[in-house]
Short mmCIF file of C-alpha atoms and ligand atoms in Angstrom, two decimals:
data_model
loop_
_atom_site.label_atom_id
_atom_site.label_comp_id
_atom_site.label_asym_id
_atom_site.label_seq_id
_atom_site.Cartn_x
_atom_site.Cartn_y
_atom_site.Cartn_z
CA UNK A 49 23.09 2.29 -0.46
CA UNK A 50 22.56 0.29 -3.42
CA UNK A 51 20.50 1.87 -6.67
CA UNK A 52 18.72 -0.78 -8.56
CA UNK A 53 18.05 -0.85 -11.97
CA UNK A 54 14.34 -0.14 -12.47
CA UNK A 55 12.06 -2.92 -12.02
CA UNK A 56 9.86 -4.52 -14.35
CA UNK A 57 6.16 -3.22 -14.66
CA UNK A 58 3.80 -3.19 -11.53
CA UNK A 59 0.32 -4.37 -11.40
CA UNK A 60 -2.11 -2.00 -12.04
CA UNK A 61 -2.56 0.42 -9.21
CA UNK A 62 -5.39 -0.83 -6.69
CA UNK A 63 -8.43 0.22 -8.71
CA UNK A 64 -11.12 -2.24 -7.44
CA UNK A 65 -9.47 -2.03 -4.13
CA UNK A 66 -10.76 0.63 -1.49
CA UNK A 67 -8.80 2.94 -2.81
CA UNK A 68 -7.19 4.12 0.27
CA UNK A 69 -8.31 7.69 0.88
CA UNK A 70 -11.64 7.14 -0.33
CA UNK A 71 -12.85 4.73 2.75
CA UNK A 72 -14.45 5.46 5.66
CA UNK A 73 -11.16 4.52 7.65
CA UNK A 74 -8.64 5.69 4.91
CA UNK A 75 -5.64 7.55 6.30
CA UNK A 76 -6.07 10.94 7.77
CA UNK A 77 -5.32 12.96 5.05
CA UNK A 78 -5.88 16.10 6.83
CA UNK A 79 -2.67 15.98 8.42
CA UNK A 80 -0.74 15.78 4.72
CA UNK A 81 -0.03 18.56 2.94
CA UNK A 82 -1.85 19.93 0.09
CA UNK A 83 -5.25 18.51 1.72
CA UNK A 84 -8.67 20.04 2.71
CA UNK A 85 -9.45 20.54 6.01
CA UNK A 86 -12.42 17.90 7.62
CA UNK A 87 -15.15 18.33 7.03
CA UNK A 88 -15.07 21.37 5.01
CA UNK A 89 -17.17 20.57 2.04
CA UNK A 90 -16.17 23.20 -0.03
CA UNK A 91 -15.79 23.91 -3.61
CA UNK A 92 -12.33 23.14 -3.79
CA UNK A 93 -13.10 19.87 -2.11
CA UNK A 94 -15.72 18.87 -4.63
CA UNK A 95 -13.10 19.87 -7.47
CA UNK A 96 -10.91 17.53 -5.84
CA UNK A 97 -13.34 14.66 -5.93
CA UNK A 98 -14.61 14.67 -8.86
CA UNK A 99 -10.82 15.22 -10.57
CA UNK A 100 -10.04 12.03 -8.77
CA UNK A 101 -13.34 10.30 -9.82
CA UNK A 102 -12.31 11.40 -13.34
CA UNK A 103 -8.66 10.51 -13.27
CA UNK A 104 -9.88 7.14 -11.49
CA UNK A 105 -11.87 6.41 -14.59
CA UNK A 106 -9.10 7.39 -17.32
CA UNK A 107 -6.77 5.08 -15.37
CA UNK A 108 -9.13 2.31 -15.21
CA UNK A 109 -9.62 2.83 -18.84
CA UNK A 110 -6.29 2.13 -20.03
CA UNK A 111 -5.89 2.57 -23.53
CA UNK A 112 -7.98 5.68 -23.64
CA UNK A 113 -11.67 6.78 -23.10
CA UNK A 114 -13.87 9.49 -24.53
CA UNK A 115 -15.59 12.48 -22.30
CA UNK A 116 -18.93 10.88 -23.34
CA UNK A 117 -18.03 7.65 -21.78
CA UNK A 118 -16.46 9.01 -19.41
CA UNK A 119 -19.42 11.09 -17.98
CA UNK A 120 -21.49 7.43 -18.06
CA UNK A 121 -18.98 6.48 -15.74
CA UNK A 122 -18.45 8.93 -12.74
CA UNK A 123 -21.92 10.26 -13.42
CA UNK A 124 -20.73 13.88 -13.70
CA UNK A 125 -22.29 15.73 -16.72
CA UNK A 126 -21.17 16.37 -19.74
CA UNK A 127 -20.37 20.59 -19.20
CA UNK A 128 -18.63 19.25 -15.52
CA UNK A 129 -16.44 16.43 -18.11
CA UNK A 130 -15.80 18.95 -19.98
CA UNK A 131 -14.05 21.30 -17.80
CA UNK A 132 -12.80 18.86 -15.84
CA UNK A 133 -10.57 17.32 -19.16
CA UNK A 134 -9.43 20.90 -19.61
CA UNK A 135 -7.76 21.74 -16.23
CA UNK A 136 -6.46 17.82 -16.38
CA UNK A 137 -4.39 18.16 -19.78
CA UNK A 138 -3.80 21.68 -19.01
CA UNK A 139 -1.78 20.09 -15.87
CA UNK A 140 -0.11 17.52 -18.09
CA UNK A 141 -2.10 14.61 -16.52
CA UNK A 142 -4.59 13.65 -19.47
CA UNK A 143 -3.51 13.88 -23.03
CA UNK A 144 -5.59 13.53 -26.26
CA UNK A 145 -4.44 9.74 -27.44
CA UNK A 146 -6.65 9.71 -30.87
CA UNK A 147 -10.23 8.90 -32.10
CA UNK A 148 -12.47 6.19 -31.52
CA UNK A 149 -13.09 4.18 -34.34
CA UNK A 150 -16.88 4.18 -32.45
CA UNK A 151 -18.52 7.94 -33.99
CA UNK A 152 -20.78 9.47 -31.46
CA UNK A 153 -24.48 10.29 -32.10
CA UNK A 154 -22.91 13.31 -34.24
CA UNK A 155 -21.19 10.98 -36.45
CA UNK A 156 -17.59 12.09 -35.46
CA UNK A 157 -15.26 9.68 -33.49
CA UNK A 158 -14.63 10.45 -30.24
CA UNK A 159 -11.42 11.88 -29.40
CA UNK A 160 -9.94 9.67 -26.45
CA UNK A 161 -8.15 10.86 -23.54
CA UNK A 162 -5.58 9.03 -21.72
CA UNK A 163 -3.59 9.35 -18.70
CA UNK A 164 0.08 10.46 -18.78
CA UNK A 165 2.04 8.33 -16.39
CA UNK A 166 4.82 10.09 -16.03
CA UNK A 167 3.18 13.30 -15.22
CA UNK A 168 3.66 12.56 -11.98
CA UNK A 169 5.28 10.24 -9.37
CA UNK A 170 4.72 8.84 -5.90
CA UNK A 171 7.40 6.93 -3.43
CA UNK A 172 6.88 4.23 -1.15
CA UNK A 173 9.57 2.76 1.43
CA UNK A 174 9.32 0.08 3.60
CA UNK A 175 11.22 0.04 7.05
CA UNK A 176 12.15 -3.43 7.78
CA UNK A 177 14.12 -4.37 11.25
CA UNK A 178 17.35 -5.32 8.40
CA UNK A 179 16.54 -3.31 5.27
CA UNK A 180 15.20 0.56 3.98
CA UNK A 181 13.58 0.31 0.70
CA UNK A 182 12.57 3.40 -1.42
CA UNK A 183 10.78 2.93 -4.74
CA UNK A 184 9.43 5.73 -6.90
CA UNK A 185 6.60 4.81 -9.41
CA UNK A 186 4.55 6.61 -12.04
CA UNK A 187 0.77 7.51 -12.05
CA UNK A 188 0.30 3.83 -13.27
CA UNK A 189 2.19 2.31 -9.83
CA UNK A 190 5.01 0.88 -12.30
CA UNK A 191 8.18 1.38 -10.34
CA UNK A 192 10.62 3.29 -12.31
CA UNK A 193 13.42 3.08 -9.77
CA UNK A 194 14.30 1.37 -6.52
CA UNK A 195 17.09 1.57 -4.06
CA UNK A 196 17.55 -0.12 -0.46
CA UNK A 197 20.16 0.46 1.95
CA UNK A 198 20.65 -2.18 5.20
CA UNK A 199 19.81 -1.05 8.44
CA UNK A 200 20.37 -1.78 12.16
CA UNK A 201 17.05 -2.42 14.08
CA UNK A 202 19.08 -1.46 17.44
CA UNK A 203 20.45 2.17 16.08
CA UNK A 204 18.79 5.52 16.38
CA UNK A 205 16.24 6.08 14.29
CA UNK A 206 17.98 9.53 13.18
CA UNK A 207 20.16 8.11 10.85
CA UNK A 208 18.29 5.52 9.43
CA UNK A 209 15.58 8.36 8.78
CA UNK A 210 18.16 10.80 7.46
CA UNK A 211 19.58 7.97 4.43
CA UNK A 212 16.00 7.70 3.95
CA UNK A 213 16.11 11.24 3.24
CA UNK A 214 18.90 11.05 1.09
CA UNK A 215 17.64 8.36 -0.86
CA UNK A 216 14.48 10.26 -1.61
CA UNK A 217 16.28 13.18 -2.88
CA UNK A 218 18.59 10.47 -5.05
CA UNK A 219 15.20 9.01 -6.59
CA UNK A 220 13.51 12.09 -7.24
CA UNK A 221 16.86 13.87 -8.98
CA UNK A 222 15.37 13.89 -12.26
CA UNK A 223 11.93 15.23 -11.02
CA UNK A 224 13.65 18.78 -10.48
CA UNK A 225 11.11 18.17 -7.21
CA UNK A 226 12.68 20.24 -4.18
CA UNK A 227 10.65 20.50 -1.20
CA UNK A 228 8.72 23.37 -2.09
CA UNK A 229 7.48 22.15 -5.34
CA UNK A 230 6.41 18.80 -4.21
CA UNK A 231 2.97 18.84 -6.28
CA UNK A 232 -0.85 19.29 -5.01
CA UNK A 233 -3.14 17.47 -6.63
CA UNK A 234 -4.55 19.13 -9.17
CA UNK A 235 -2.22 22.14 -9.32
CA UNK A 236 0.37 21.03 -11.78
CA UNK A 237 2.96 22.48 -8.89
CA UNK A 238 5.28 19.53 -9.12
CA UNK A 239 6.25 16.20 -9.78
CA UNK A 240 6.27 13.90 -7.10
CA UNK A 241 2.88 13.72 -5.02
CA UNK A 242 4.51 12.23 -1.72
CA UNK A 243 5.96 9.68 0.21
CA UNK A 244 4.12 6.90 1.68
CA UNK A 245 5.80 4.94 4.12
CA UNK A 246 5.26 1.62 5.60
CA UNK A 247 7.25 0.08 8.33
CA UNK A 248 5.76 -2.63 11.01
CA UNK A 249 3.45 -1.87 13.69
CA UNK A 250 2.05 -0.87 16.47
CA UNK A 251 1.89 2.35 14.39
CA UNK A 252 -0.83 5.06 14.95
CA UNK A 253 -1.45 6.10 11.22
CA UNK A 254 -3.40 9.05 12.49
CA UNK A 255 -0.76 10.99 14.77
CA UNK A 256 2.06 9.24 12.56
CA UNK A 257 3.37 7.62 16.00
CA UNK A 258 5.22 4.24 16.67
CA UNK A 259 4.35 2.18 19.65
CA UNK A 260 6.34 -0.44 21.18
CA UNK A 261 7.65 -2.21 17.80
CA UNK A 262 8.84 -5.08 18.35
CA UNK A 263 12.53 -5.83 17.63
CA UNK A 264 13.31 -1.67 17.37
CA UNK A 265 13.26 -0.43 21.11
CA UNK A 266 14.44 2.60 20.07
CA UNK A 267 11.27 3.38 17.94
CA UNK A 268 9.16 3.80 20.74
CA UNK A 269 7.04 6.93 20.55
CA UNK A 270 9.15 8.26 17.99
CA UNK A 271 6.46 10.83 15.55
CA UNK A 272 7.38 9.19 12.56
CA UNK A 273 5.16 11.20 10.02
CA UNK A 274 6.51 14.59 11.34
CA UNK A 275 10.02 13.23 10.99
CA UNK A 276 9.87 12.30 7.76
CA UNK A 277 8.11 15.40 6.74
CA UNK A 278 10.67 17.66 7.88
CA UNK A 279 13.71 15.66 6.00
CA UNK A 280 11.94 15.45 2.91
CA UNK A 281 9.67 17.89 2.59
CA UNK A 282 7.16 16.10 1.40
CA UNK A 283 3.81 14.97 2.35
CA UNK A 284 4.19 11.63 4.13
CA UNK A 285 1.76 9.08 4.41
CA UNK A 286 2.33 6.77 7.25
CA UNK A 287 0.75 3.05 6.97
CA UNK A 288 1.74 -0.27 8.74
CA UNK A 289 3.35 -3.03 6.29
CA UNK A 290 0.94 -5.25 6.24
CA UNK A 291 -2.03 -2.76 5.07
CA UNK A 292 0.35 -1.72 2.43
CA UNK A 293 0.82 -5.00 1.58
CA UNK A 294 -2.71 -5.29 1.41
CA UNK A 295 -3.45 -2.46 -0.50
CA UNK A 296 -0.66 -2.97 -3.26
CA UNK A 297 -2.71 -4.64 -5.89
CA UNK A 298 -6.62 -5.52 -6.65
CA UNK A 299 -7.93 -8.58 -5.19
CA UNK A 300 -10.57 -10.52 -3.72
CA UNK A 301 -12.95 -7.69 -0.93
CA UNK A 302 -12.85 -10.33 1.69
CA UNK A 303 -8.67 -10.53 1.57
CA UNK A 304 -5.66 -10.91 3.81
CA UNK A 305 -2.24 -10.18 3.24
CA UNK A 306 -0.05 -12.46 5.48
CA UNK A 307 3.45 -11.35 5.82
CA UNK A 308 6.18 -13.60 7.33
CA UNK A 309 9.88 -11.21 6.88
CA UNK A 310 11.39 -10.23 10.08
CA UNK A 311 8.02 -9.99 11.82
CA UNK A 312 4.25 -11.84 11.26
CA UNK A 313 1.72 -9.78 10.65
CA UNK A 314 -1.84 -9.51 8.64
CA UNK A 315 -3.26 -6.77 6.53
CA UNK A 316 -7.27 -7.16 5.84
CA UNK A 317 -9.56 -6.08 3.59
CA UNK A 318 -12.85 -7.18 4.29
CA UNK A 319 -16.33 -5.63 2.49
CA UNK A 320 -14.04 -3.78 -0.02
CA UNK A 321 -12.79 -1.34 2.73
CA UNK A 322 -9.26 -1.62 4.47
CA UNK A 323 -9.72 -2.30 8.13
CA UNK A 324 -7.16 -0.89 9.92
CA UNK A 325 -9.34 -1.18 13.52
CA UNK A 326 -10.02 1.54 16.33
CA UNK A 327 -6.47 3.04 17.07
CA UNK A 328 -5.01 1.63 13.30
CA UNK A 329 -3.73 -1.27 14.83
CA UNK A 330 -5.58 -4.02 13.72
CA UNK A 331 -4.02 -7.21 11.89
CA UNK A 332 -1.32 -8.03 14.68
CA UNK A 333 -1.68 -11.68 13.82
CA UNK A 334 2.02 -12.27 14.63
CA UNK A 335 1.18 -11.83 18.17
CA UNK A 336 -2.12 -14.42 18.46
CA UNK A 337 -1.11 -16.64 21.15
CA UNK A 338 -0.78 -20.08 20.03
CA UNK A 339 1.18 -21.62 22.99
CA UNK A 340 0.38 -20.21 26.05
CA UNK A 341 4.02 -22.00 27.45
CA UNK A 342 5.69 -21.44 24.26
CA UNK A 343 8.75 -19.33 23.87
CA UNK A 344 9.20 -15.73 25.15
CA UNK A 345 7.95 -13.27 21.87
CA UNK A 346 9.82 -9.42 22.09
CA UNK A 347 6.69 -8.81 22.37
CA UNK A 348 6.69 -9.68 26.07
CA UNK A 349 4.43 -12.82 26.02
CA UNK A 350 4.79 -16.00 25.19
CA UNK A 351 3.57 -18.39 22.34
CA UNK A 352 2.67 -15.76 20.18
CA UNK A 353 2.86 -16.85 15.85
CA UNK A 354 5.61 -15.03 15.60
CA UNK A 355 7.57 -16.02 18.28
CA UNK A 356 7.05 -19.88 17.35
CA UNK A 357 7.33 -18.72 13.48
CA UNK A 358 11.18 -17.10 14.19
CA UNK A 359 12.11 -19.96 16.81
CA UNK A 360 11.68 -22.91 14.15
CA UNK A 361 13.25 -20.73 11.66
CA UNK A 362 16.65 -19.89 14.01
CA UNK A 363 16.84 -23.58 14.20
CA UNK A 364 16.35 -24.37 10.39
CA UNK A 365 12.69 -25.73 10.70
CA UNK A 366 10.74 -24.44 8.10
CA UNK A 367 8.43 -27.13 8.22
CA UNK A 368 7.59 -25.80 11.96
CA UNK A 369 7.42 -22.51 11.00
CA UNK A 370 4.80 -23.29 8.11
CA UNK A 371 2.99 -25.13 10.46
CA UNK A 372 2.22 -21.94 12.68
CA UNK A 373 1.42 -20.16 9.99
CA UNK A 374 -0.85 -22.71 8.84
CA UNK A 375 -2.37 -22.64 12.29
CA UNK A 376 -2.96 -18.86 12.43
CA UNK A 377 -4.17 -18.41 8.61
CA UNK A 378 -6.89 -21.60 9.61
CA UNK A 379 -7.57 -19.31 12.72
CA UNK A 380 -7.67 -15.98 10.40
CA UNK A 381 -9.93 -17.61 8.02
CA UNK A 382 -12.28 -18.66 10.57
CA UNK A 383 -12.57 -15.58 12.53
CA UNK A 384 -13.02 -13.22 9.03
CA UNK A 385 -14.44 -15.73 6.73
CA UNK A 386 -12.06 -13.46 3.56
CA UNK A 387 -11.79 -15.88 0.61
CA UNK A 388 -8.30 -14.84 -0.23
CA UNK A 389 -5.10 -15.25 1.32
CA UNK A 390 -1.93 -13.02 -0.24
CA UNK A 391 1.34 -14.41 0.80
CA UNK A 392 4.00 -11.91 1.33
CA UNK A 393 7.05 -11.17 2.80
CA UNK A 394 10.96 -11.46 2.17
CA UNK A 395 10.95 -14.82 4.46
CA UNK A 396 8.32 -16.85 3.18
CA UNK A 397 8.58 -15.61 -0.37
CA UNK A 398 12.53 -17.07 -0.69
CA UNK A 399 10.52 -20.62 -0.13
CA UNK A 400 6.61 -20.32 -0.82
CA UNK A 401 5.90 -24.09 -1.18
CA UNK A 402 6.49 -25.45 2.28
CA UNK A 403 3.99 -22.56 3.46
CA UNK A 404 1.31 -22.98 1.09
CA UNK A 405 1.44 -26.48 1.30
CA UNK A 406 0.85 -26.23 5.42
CA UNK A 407 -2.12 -23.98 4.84
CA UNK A 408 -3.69 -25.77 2.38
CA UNK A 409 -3.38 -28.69 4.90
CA UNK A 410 -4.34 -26.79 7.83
CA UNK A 411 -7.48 -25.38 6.10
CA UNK A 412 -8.64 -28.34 4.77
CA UNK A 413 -8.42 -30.28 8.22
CA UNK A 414 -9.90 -27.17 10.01
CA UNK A 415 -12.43 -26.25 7.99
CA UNK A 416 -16.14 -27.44 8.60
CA UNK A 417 -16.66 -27.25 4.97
CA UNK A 418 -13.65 -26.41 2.67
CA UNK A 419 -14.92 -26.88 -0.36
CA UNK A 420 -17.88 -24.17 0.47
CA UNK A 421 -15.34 -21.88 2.27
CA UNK A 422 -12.82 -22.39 -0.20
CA UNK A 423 -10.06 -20.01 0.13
CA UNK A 424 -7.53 -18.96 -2.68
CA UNK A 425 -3.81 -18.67 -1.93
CA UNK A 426 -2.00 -15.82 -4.24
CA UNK A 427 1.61 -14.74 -4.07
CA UNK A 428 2.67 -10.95 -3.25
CA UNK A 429 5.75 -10.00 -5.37
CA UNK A 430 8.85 -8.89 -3.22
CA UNK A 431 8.05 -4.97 -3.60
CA UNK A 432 4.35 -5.53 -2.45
CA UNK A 433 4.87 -3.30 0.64
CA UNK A 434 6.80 -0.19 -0.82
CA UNK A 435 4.04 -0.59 -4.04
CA UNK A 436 1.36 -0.48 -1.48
CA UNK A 437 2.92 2.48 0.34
CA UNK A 438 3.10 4.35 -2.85
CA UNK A 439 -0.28 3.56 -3.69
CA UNK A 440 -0.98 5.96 -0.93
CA UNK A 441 1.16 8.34 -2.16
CA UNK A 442 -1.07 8.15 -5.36
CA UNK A 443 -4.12 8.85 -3.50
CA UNK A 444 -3.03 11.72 -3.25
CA UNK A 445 -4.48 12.83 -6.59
CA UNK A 446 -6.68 9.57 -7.43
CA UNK A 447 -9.03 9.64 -4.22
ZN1 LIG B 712 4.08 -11.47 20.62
#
């Protein structure tokens, strides 16, 4: 296992994006830890909200915000601000940063709250078919520390899951987090709010189970959430890559993130909301036929994106490769209509400009009108997909 050095600043944690737990189709937080039950619309529940609406609003603040402004923004009312502020620097989260230089109606300044980032942290890994990455960031989504460890897509998952395991308890040394402290939102119990994990798909993100991933046989039906949970302790939050990927920074609401690494995949954002489909498997775009003759995918068909993507690669033709791509992200873009296109993944990310030269080709050529569909192209950074999996970690506390 290698420990890097920590890496420079993240963007600013998905505000504007659905944050996950707050959509319709967010994860299934029930499951983790530290949650409320469905459906039980209790006090405690409400508390929880509107903390998160409040903490959503510091955050999105920045520098720092007063309780009068921010009452304008969630809408709660001043006596709710109030004693919301209180339990929230009582935990450490908020602290008092100053006065406004704007006085209220009384004629004071406002004192202005801000949000301590290191109250708290959250940890995202990605499990590649070659690679284990573990970041931990602060209540910002800055990473503060990173290690990765390579991996062998044919061995037991066991292992692999248990260096995971160790690597978490590396990362979190300084925390003083054991597995009984691991914090609740809200309770001040701990440091570090949990580990969300990405790794590719078919995943179930509601039972935590793998199906049938392609290039790790020995994946198959493994309960991935509950495994993780009982090595670490912590509450685990199970997504595929490409929705963390998705959801690791703001961006257009009509958005892919297309990931060429070891595997092709899509996540989507379409409306503002995450679409992760009816049994969390949407966005396996590596697998859209595109020859039906073409070469065998692991997937067990044939001319799938991917399987023409890795082909041209094995044989040093990027310029094939980007031209599948370009094929599928003309096809994507037709079938959603999303205005953005994020580019991620280890692969395409060592050499961006032969891809996003083939798409902008392909989408101008396939286009009716281009110019009124106009899509933009953006680059992911190489930690997009352990950012967006501790993103969900955050979501914890920040709804
Ligand atoms: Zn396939």
């Amino acid at each position: 296992m290698t420990t890097d050095p920590p890496a420079p600043p993240a963007p600013p944690a998905p505000s504007g994006t659905p944050a996950p737990a707050s959509s319709s189709d967010a994860p299934d937080r029930s499951s983790a830890p530290g949650s409320s039950a469905p459906g039980a619309l209790n006090l405690a529940l409400l508390r929880d909200r509107n903390d998160a609406a409040v903490l959503r609003a510091v955050r999105a603040a920045g520098d720092g915000t007063s309780r009068v402004e921010l009452a304008v923004r969630t809408g709660l009312t001043a006596q709710a601000i109030s004693k919301i502020t209180a339990r929230l620097l009582a935990d450490g989260l908020l602290t008092e940063a100053g006065r406004s230089h704007v006085a209220g109606r009384s004629g004071k300044p406002r004192t202005l709250l801000r949000l301590v980032p290191d109250a708290r942290s959250a940890l995202g890994a990605e499990i590649g078919r070659r690679e284990l990455q573990l970041l931990r960031t602060d209540l910002t989504g800055a990473v503060v520390a990173r290690a990765r460890t390579p991996i062998d897509p044919d061995g037991e998952p066991g292992p692999i899951l248990d260096r995971l395991a160790a690597m978490v308890r590396e990362l979190t040394a300084d925390t003083a987090d054991t597995a009984a402290t691991a914090a609740t939102p809200g309770t001040g119990g701990g440091r570090v709010l949990g580990l969300g994990l990405a790794c590719p798909g078919p995943l179930d993100t509601r039972d935590g189970i793998l199906h049938q991933v392609t290039g790790m046989p020995r994946w198959h039906g493994l309960h991935l959430r509950e495994a993780v949970q009982d090595r670490t302790g912590l509450p685990v939050l199970v997504e595929k890559n490409t929705t963390a990927g998705v959801l690791s920074r703001p961006g257009s609401d009509h958005r892919a993130f297309v990931y060429l690494g070891d595997g092709v995949g899509a996540g989507l954002v379409l409306g503002g909301r995450v679409q992760r489909g009816a049994r969390t498997n949407a966005g396996e775009f590596g697998h859209q036929c595109l020859a039906p003759d073409g070469p065998p995918c692991a997937c067990g068909a044939r001319g799938c994106l991917e399987a023409l993507c890795l082909a041209a690669l094995r044989t040093g033709r990027t310029d094939r490769a980007a031209a599948a791509l370009a094929l599928g992200v003309a096809n994507l873009v037709r079938l959603l209509d999303v205005e953005e296109v994020v580019l991620g993944g280890a692969t395409l990310l060592a050499d961006p400009e032969p891809y996003e030269a083939a798409i902008r080709e392909a989408l101008a050529a396939r286009l009716p009108d281009p110019h009124w569909q106009h899509v933009t192209l953006t680059r992911a950074t190489a930690l997009a997909v352990p950012q967006g999996a501790a993103a969900l970690a955050l979501s914890r506390l920040f709804g």
